[in-house]
Short mmCIF file of C-alpha atoms in Angstrom, two decimals:
data_model
loop_
_atom_site.label_atom_id
_atom_site.label_comp_id
_atom_site.label_asym_id
_atom_site.label_seq_id
_atom_site.Cartn_x
_atom_site.Cartn_y
_atom_site.Cartn_z
CA ALA A 25 17.88 19.47 10.12
CA VAL A 26 15.56 17.79 13.71
CA ALA A 27 18.49 15.15 15.22
CA LYS A 28 16.32 12.15 16.02
CA VAL A 29 15.94 11.05 20.03
CA SER A 30 16.90 7.22 20.26
CA ARG A 31 14.63 5.20 22.14
CA ARG A 32 16.97 4.83 25.54
CA GLU A 33 16.78 8.84 24.97
CA ARG A 34 12.81 8.73 24.51
CA ARG A 35 12.82 6.27 28.03
CA ARG A 36 15.31 8.23 29.81
CA ARG A 37 13.22 11.15 29.62
CA SER A 38 10.05 9.25 30.91
CA ILE A 39 11.45 7.69 33.68
CA ALA A 40 13.29 11.63 35.05
CA ASP A 41 9.25 12.76 33.76
CA MET A 42 7.81 10.01 36.76
CA GLY A 43 10.30 11.06 38.79
CA LEU A 44 9.72 14.92 38.04
CA LEU A 45 6.08 14.09 38.84
CA THR A 46 6.13 12.69 41.99
CA ALA A 47 9.15 15.40 43.91
CA SER A 48 6.81 17.72 42.77
CA ASP A 49 3.79 16.26 43.79
CA CYS A 50 5.37 15.68 47.72
CA ALA A 51 6.27 18.51 48.01
CA VAL A 52 3.35 20.32 47.53
CA GLY A 53 2.09 17.64 50.33
CA VAL A 54 5.73 18.57 53.04
CA VAL A 55 4.69 21.86 52.34
CA TYR A 56 1.12 21.61 53.06
CA ALA A 57 2.02 19.05 56.36
CA ALA A 58 5.01 21.16 57.56
CA LEU A 59 2.92 24.78 57.26
CA PHE A 60 -0.59 24.57 57.00
CA ALA A 61 -2.15 21.25 58.92
CA HIS A 62 -1.91 22.33 62.31
CA GLY A 63 -4.62 20.00 64.29
CA GLN A 64 -5.02 17.38 61.43
CA PRO A 65 -4.46 14.12 63.55
CA PHE A 66 -1.83 12.02 61.42
CA ARG A 67 0.44 15.66 60.49
CA VAL A 68 3.20 13.81 61.24
CA LEU A 69 2.73 10.61 59.26
CA MET A 70 1.27 13.18 56.28
CA LEU A 71 4.82 15.36 56.78
CA LEU A 72 7.02 11.73 56.81
CA LEU A 73 5.72 10.55 54.08
CA CYS A 74 5.80 13.03 51.89
CA ALA A 75 9.30 13.41 52.10
CA LEU A 76 10.25 10.01 51.74
CA GLY A 77 8.16 10.26 48.32
CA LEU A 78 10.26 13.63 47.39
CA ALA A 79 13.53 12.09 48.38
CA TYR A 80 12.54 8.77 46.33
CA GLY A 81 11.31 10.99 43.41
CA LEU A 82 14.79 13.03 43.60
CA GLY A 83 16.43 9.75 43.18
CA VAL A 84 14.48 8.13 40.43
CA VAL A 85 15.95 11.67 38.75
CA ALA A 86 19.20 11.93 39.51
CA ALA A 87 19.06 7.52 38.59
CA ALA A 88 17.13 8.37 35.49
CA ASP A 89 20.17 7.22 32.44
CA ARG A 90 21.26 4.62 34.22
CA LEU A 91 17.69 3.12 34.51
CA SER A 92 17.03 3.70 31.38
CA ARG A 93 20.17 1.17 30.73
CA SER A 94 18.20 -1.74 33.09
CA PRO A 95 16.72 -4.77 31.26
CA VAL A 96 14.19 -4.55 34.19
CA VAL A 97 12.91 -1.14 33.46
CA ARG A 98 9.60 -1.90 32.83
CA LYS A 99 9.17 -3.68 36.45
CA LEU A 100 11.00 -0.27 37.92
CA MET A 101 8.63 2.40 36.12
CA LEU A 102 5.68 0.05 37.76
CA ALA A 103 7.05 -0.05 40.85
CA SER A 104 7.67 4.00 40.56
CA ALA A 105 4.00 4.57 39.22
CA SER A 106 3.21 2.70 42.55
CA VAL A 107 4.76 4.78 44.84
CA LEU A 108 3.10 7.74 43.17
CA PHE A 109 -0.46 6.07 43.90
CA GLY A 110 0.07 5.09 46.65
CA LEU A 111 0.64 8.25 48.38
CA ALA A 112 -1.52 9.77 45.79
CA VAL A 113 -4.11 7.72 48.07
CA SER A 114 -2.46 7.33 51.19
CA VAL A 115 -2.17 11.43 52.09
CA PRO A 116 -5.62 12.43 51.73
CA VAL A 117 -6.88 9.11 53.60
CA LEU A 118 -5.45 9.94 56.57
CA ASN A 119 -6.28 13.86 56.30
CA GLY A 120 -9.75 13.06 56.32
CA GLY A 121 -11.04 12.21 52.75
CA VAL A 122 -11.74 13.29 48.67
CA ALA A 123 -12.97 16.80 50.75
CA SER A 124 -9.74 17.37 52.43
CA ALA A 125 -7.28 19.67 51.26
CA THR A 126 -5.38 17.29 49.83
CA GLY A 127 -8.26 15.99 48.17
CA LEU A 128 -7.31 16.87 44.75
CA ALA A 129 -3.78 15.59 45.37
CA MET A 130 -5.43 12.32 43.66
CA LEU A 131 -6.81 13.77 40.73
CA ALA A 132 -3.89 16.43 40.01
CA PRO A 133 -1.39 13.45 38.19
CA MET A 134 -3.45 12.22 35.84
CA PRO A 135 -3.46 15.39 33.04
CA LEU A 136 0.34 14.79 32.92
CA VAL A 137 -0.35 11.40 32.51
CA ALA A 138 -2.48 11.81 29.99
CA LEU A 139 0.49 14.32 28.36
CA GLY A 140 3.16 12.52 28.61
CA ALA A 141 2.21 8.93 28.48
CA PRO A 142 0.87 6.41 25.71
CA MET A 143 -2.60 5.87 25.28
CA ARG A 144 -2.02 2.14 26.31
CA VAL A 145 -0.66 3.42 29.77
CA ALA A 146 -2.12 6.47 30.13
CA VAL A 147 -6.19 4.84 29.93
CA PRO A 148 -5.32 2.19 33.04
CA VAL A 149 -3.25 4.65 35.64
CA ILE A 150 -6.52 7.35 35.28
CA GLY A 151 -8.67 4.39 35.20
CA VAL A 152 -7.89 3.31 38.59
CA GLY A 153 -6.82 6.85 39.72
CA ALA A 154 -10.69 7.76 39.16
CA GLY A 155 -11.40 4.39 40.85
CA ALA A 156 -9.46 5.32 43.80
CA TYR A 157 -10.73 8.95 44.21
CA VAL A 158 -14.74 7.26 43.96
CA ALA A 159 -13.26 4.55 46.53
CA VAL A 160 -12.54 7.18 48.82
CA ALA A 161 -15.19 9.21 48.70
CA VAL A 162 -17.42 6.09 49.23
CA LEU A 163 -15.77 4.81 52.46
CA LEU A 164 -14.99 8.16 53.80
CA GLY A 165 -17.41 10.38 52.71
CA ALA A 166 -17.72 12.91 50.68
CA PRO A 167 -19.87 16.27 50.55
CA SER A 168 -21.97 15.29 48.22
CA ALA A 169 -22.48 12.80 44.93
CA TRP A 170 -22.21 15.87 43.25
CA TYR A 171 -18.99 17.48 44.46
CA VAL A 172 -17.53 13.62 43.52
CA VAL A 173 -18.76 13.75 40.18
CA LEU A 174 -18.33 17.53 39.20
CA HIS A 175 -14.50 17.05 40.70
CA LEU A 176 -14.06 13.36 38.62
CA ALA A 177 -15.52 15.19 35.38
CA GLY A 178 -13.55 18.15 35.53
CA ILE A 179 -10.25 16.16 35.77
CA LEU A 180 -11.46 13.85 33.04
CA THR A 181 -11.94 16.56 30.85
CA VAL A 182 -8.67 18.03 31.17
CA SER A 183 -6.84 14.94 30.69
CA VAL A 184 -8.45 13.86 27.42
CA ALA A 185 -7.42 17.79 26.12
CA CYS A 186 -3.56 16.43 27.70
CA ALA A 187 -3.80 13.50 25.86
CA ILE A 188 -5.24 15.13 22.41
CA GLN A 189 -2.21 17.69 22.74
CA GLY A 190 0.24 15.20 23.74
CA ARG A 191 -0.24 13.04 20.63
CA ALA A 192 -0.81 15.56 18.46
CA ALA A 193 2.69 16.80 19.29
CA ALA A 194 3.71 13.34 18.86
CA ARG A 195 3.17 13.30 15.44
CA GLN A 196 4.26 17.01 15.08
CA ARG A 197 7.77 15.50 16.21
CA THR A 198 7.53 12.58 14.00
CA LEU A 199 6.95 14.30 11.11
CA LEU A 200 10.17 17.07 11.80
CA THR A 201 11.58 13.80 12.43
CA ARG A 202 11.17 12.24 8.53
CA LEU A 203 11.45 15.57 7.33
CA SER A 204 14.60 16.25 8.40
CA LYS A 205 15.45 13.35 6.17
CA VAL A 206 14.50 14.38 3.00
CA ASP A 207 16.00 17.03 0.54
CA ALA A 208 13.68 19.57 -0.24
CA LEU A 209 14.77 20.02 -3.57
CA THR A 210 14.50 16.94 -5.08
CA GLY A 211 11.32 15.76 -2.04
CA ARG A 212 13.50 12.21 -2.00
CA ILE A 213 14.79 10.46 0.63
CA GLU A 214 19.48 11.43 1.04
CA GLU A 215 19.77 8.10 1.89
CA MET A 216 17.29 6.05 -0.50
CA LEU A 217 19.57 9.10 -3.43
CA ALA A 218 22.59 8.55 -2.18
CA GLY A 219 22.15 4.60 -2.42
CA LYS A 220 20.63 4.64 -6.29
CA PHE A 221 23.62 6.71 -7.66
CA TRP A 222 26.59 4.76 -6.56
CA GLY A 223 24.45 1.74 -6.79
CA ARG A 224 24.51 3.07 -10.74
CA VAL A 225 27.96 4.32 -10.74
CA LEU A 226 29.39 0.83 -9.02
CA VAL A 227 27.08 -0.71 -12.28
CA ARG A 228 28.00 0.91 -14.66
CA PRO A 229 29.50 -0.73 -17.65
CA THR A 230 32.78 -0.19 -18.94
#
């Protein structure tokens, strides 16, 4: 039988996934700023921001269980997403825009958000991320309009594919949960069958 995952456990996993996403993105930024950003005028600032983001993400992972029980968990998740979004925009801006080595960092989280987040959350987050990418390209410049269009179209295509796979996996989990409660021989829900049986026993005339 497949054990049913509680709502709080799903919430805890979502919080931990957000922390892991933040930590992994910032870890890549730390490596880039420390080893490959030679000659960049804001190298130290990029390194500091990414290090803070890495520590923040690991802290969210460590505190995921406690945060999942908090009555203000939605606000905490919004704050975490805001931190990730701020880092994803500020580091490429400091590094020179969408054409820089960290430019793809603005787009990289989108498929992961599409894969794991509900549609009502994924669509606004991806929309804001895409808008920020275009804004940075307009304000700081890009090699060409086609550069922006192709990168954005490519990541959105991957995000759609991840969203489809994520929804399919969610349906499979739901089906497995339902099947775990069904008696394979009778096709009836075990709880309902037991309830009807004992109900007949209790009301059987003497």
